Coordinates of C-alpha atoms in Angstrom, one line a residue:
M278 CA 19.0 66.0 133.7
S279 CA 17.6 68.5 131.1
T280 CA 19.6 69.1 128.0
T281 CA 17.9 72.3 127.2
P282 CA 20.6 75.0 126.9
P283 CA 20.5 77.9 129.5
R284 CA 18.5 80.8 128.3
S285 CA 21.5 83.1 128.4
E286 CA 23.1 81.0 125.6
T287 CA 22.1 81.3 122.0
T288 CA 20.8 78.1 120.6
T289 CA 21.3 77.3 116.9
A290 CA 18.4 75.4 115.5
D291 CA 18.8 73.8 112.1
I292 CA 15.6 73.4 110.1
W293 CA 15.1 71.3 107.0
V294 CA 12.4 72.5 104.7
D295 CA 11.0 72.0 101.2
P296 CA 9.7 75.4 99.8
R297 CA 6.5 73.8 98.5
C298 CA 5.3 72.4 101.9
P299 CA 2.8 74.8 103.5
W300 CA 3.2 73.2 106.9
A301 CA 7.0 73.7 106.9
W302 CA 6.4 77.3 105.9
I303 CA 4.2 78.0 108.9
T304 CA 6.6 76.3 111.2
S305 CA 9.5 78.3 109.8
R306 CA 7.5 81.5 110.4
W307 CA 7.0 80.4 114.0
M308 CA 10.8 79.8 114.3
L309 CA 11.4 83.4 113.2
E310 CA 9.0 84.6 115.8
V311 CA 10.8 82.5 118.5
E312 CA 14.0 84.3 117.6
Q313 CA 12.4 87.6 118.8
V314 CA 11.6 86.2 122.3
R315 CA 14.3 83.6 122.9
P316 CA 18.1 83.4 122.4
L317 CA 17.7 81.4 119.1
E318 CA 19.3 81.5 115.7
T319 CA 17.6 79.5 113.0
R320 CA 19.7 78.0 110.2
F321 CA 17.9 76.9 107.1
H322 CA 18.6 73.7 105.1
I323 CA 16.9 72.0 102.2
M324 CA 15.1 68.7 102.1
S325 CA 13.1 67.4 99.2
L326 CA 9.7 65.9 99.2
S327 CA 10.5 64.7 95.7
V328 CA 13.4 62.7 97.1
L329 CA 11.4 61.6 100.0
N330 CA 8.7 60.1 97.8
E331 CA 10.9 58.3 95.3
G332 CA 9.8 54.7 94.9
R333 CA 6.6 55.3 96.8
E334 CA 3.1 55.0 95.6
V335 CA 1.9 58.6 95.5
P336 CA -1.8 59.4 95.0
E337 CA -2.5 60.7 91.5
K338 CA -3.6 64.2 92.7
Y339 CA -0.1 64.7 94.3
R340 CA 2.1 63.2 91.5
Q341 CA 2.5 66.4 89.5
G342 CA 3.6 68.2 92.6
V343 CA 6.3 65.6 93.2
I344 CA 7.5 66.2 89.6
D345 CA 7.3 70.0 89.7
G346 CA 9.0 70.1 93.1
W347 CA 12.4 69.3 91.8
A348 CA 13.1 72.7 90.2
C349 CA 13.0 74.9 93.3
V350 CA 15.0 72.6 95.5
R351 CA 17.7 72.2 92.8
V352 CA 18.0 76.0 92.6
C353 CA 18.2 76.2 96.4
I354 CA 21.0 73.7 96.7
A355 CA 22.9 75.3 93.8
A356 CA 22.6 78.6 95.6
Q357 CA 23.8 77.1 98.8
Q358 CA 26.8 75.3 97.2
R359 CA 27.9 78.4 95.3
Y360 CA 27.3 81.2 97.8
G361 CA 27.1 79.5 101.2
N362 CA 24.4 78.3 103.5
E363 CA 23.4 81.8 104.6
V364 CA 21.8 82.5 101.3
L365 CA 19.1 79.8 101.9
R366 CA 17.3 81.9 104.5
P367 CA 16.4 84.9 102.2
L368 CA 15.9 82.6 99.2
Y369 CA 13.5 80.3 101.1
N370 CA 11.7 83.3 102.6
A371 CA 11.2 84.7 99.1
M372 CA 10.0 81.3 97.6
G373 CA 7.7 80.6 100.5
R374 CA 6.0 84.0 100.3
L375 CA 5.5 83.7 96.6
I376 CA 4.3 80.1 96.7
H377 CA 2.0 80.3 99.8
H378 CA 0.9 83.9 100.0
E379 CA 1.1 85.0 96.4
K380 CA 0.0 81.6 94.9
A381 CA 2.8 81.9 92.3
G382 CA 3.2 78.2 91.6
L383 CA 6.4 76.2 91.4
G384 CA 7.6 77.2 87.9
H385 CA 10.5 79.2 86.6
G386 CA 8.7 82.5 86.9
M387 CA 8.3 82.1 90.7
I388 CA 11.9 80.9 91.0
S389 CA 13.3 83.8 89.0
A390 CA 11.3 86.3 91.1
A391 CA 12.6 84.7 94.3
L392 CA 16.2 84.8 93.2
A393 CA 15.8 88.5 92.4
E394 CA 14.1 89.2 95.8
A395 CA 16.9 87.4 97.6
G396 CA 19.6 89.3 95.7
L397 CA 21.0 86.2 94.0
P398 CA 22.2 85.9 90.4
A399 CA 19.5 85.2 87.8
D400 CA 21.5 82.5 86.1
L401 CA 20.9 80.2 89.1
I402 CA 17.6 79.4 87.3
E403 CA 19.6 77.1 85.1
A404 CA 19.9 74.6 88.0
A405 CA 16.2 74.0 87.9
E406 CA 16.4 71.4 85.1
D407 CA 20.0 70.3 85.9
S408 CA 20.0 66.9 87.5
S409 CA 23.7 67.1 88.4
W410 CA 22.5 69.0 91.5
D411 CA 20.6 66.0 92.7
G412 CA 23.6 64.5 94.4
P413 CA 24.3 67.4 96.7
L414 CA 20.5 67.7 97.2
R415 CA 20.3 64.1 98.3
A416 CA 23.2 64.6 100.7
E417 CA 21.6 67.6 102.3
H418 CA 18.3 65.9 102.5
H419 CA 19.7 62.8 104.2
D420 CA 21.7 64.9 106.7
G421 CA 18.5 66.2 108.0
M422 CA 16.3 63.2 107.7
E423 CA 18.5 60.3 108.8
P424 CA 18.3 61.2 112.5
V425 CA 14.5 61.1 112.5
G426 CA 13.8 58.3 110.0
S427 CA 12.1 58.0 106.7
E428 CA 8.5 58.0 107.8
V429 CA 8.2 61.7 108.4
G430 CA 8.4 64.7 106.1
T431 CA 9.1 68.4 106.7
P432 CA 9.8 70.3 108.8
V433 CA 12.6 68.6 110.6
I434 CA 14.5 70.5 113.3
H435 CA 17.9 69.7 114.9
V436 CA 19.1 71.4 118.1
P437 CA 22.3 70.7 120.1
G438 CA 22.1 67.6 122.2
P439 CA 24.3 65.7 124.7
G440 CA 27.6 64.3 123.5
G441 CA 27.6 66.4 120.4
K442 CA 24.7 64.5 118.9
P443 CA 21.7 66.5 117.7
L444 CA 18.3 66.3 119.2
A445 CA 16.3 65.9 116.0
F446 CA 12.5 65.8 115.5
F447 CA 9.8 66.2 113.0
G448 CA 7.5 69.2 113.4
P449 CA 5.8 70.8 115.1
V450 CA 3.0 70.9 112.6
L451 CA 0.7 73.8 113.6
T452 CA -1.5 76.6 112.2
P453 CA -1.5 79.5 112.4
A454 CA 2.0 80.4 113.6
P455 CA 2.0 81.5 117.3
R456 CA 3.3 85.0 117.9
G457 CA 5.1 86.8 120.6
E458 CA 5.5 85.0 123.9
A459 CA 3.2 82.3 122.8
A460 CA 5.8 81.3 120.2
G461 CA 8.5 81.2 122.9
T462 CA 6.4 79.2 125.3
L463 CA 5.8 76.6 122.6
W464 CA 9.5 76.5 121.8
D465 CA 10.2 75.8 125.5
G466 CA 7.8 72.9 125.5
V467 CA 9.2 71.5 122.3
L468 CA 12.7 71.5 123.7
A469 CA 11.5 69.9 126.9
L470 CA 9.9 67.0 124.9
A471 CA 12.8 66.7 122.5
S472 CA 15.3 66.4 125.4
T473 CA 13.3 63.7 127.2
D474 CA 15.0 60.4 126.7
G475 CA 12.7 57.8 125.2
F476 CA 10.1 60.3 123.9
F477 CA 9.0 59.6 120.4
E478 CA 5.6 60.9 119.4
L479 CA 2.8 63.2 120.3
K480 CA 0.1 63.5 117.6
R481 CA -3.5 64.3 116.8
G482 CA -5.5 64.6 113.6
R483 CA -5.6 67.9 111.8
D484 CA -9.0 69.7 111.6
R485 CA -8.1 72.7 109.5
D486 CA -6.0 73.7 106.5
P487 CA -2.9 75.8 106.7
I488 CA -3.6 79.4 107.7
F489 CA -1.1 81.9 106.2
N490 CA -1.1 85.1 108.3
C491 CA -0.1 88.2 106.3
A492 CA 1.7 89.4 109.5
D493 CA 3.9 86.3 109.7
R494 CA 7.6 87.2 109.7
T495 CA 9.3 86.8 106.3
D496 CA 12.5 88.8 106.9
V497 CA 11.9 91.2 104.3
G498 CA -3.9 76.7 100.8
N499 CA -4.0 74.0 99.7
H500 CA -4.5 71.2 102.4
A501 CA -1.4 69.0 102.1
D502 CA 0.3 66.2 104.0
S503 CA 3.7 67.2 105.4
R504 CA 5.2 64.3 103.6
G505 CA 4.1 65.8 100.3
I506 CA 1.3 63.3 99.8

């Protein structure tokens, strides 16, 4: 029996993202497009590629990104803890646009601009270098990642499943983001796969870098592995 919710009911999909991942950014733009053609509400959460890669041998060319990546996710988790989960959507949208479209980097300037764009207090920038936020960050990270395992990165999506357990999966990794009904058709297929008992993996090698479409929904690269390495 299919566990895909009836189309008349709104599905809440929870997506775990790290703002610096280009593939997660594209998937999140697809999710916003799906909202326009399917009864879907996307709820954003933060995972951390820096947390994910702790204790792993990271190739030298990616090590600085792992270090620099702490700042923006700490600010995201501080904003969530202080002002509620709903602030993550506009904050992530602002960070993603600045990082991936404007090439603004991962530093304090980008973060401050994103806070202003999202209408959040400027003093949240103080969380960028405050490791006391790492505990809540790790908890949020593990909430998203535990159901799918440690061998995947971002994005991770959870949708309601049978018996109150989420149907959780990594991906889809795609570029560019489908638009209109094509976005909805892909969502239907993803739900069908995710709800199939015993289904684990469908994968092929990537043959292109991330494509950022200026028409992607924002509510308002560089080739990389979705595990941040």
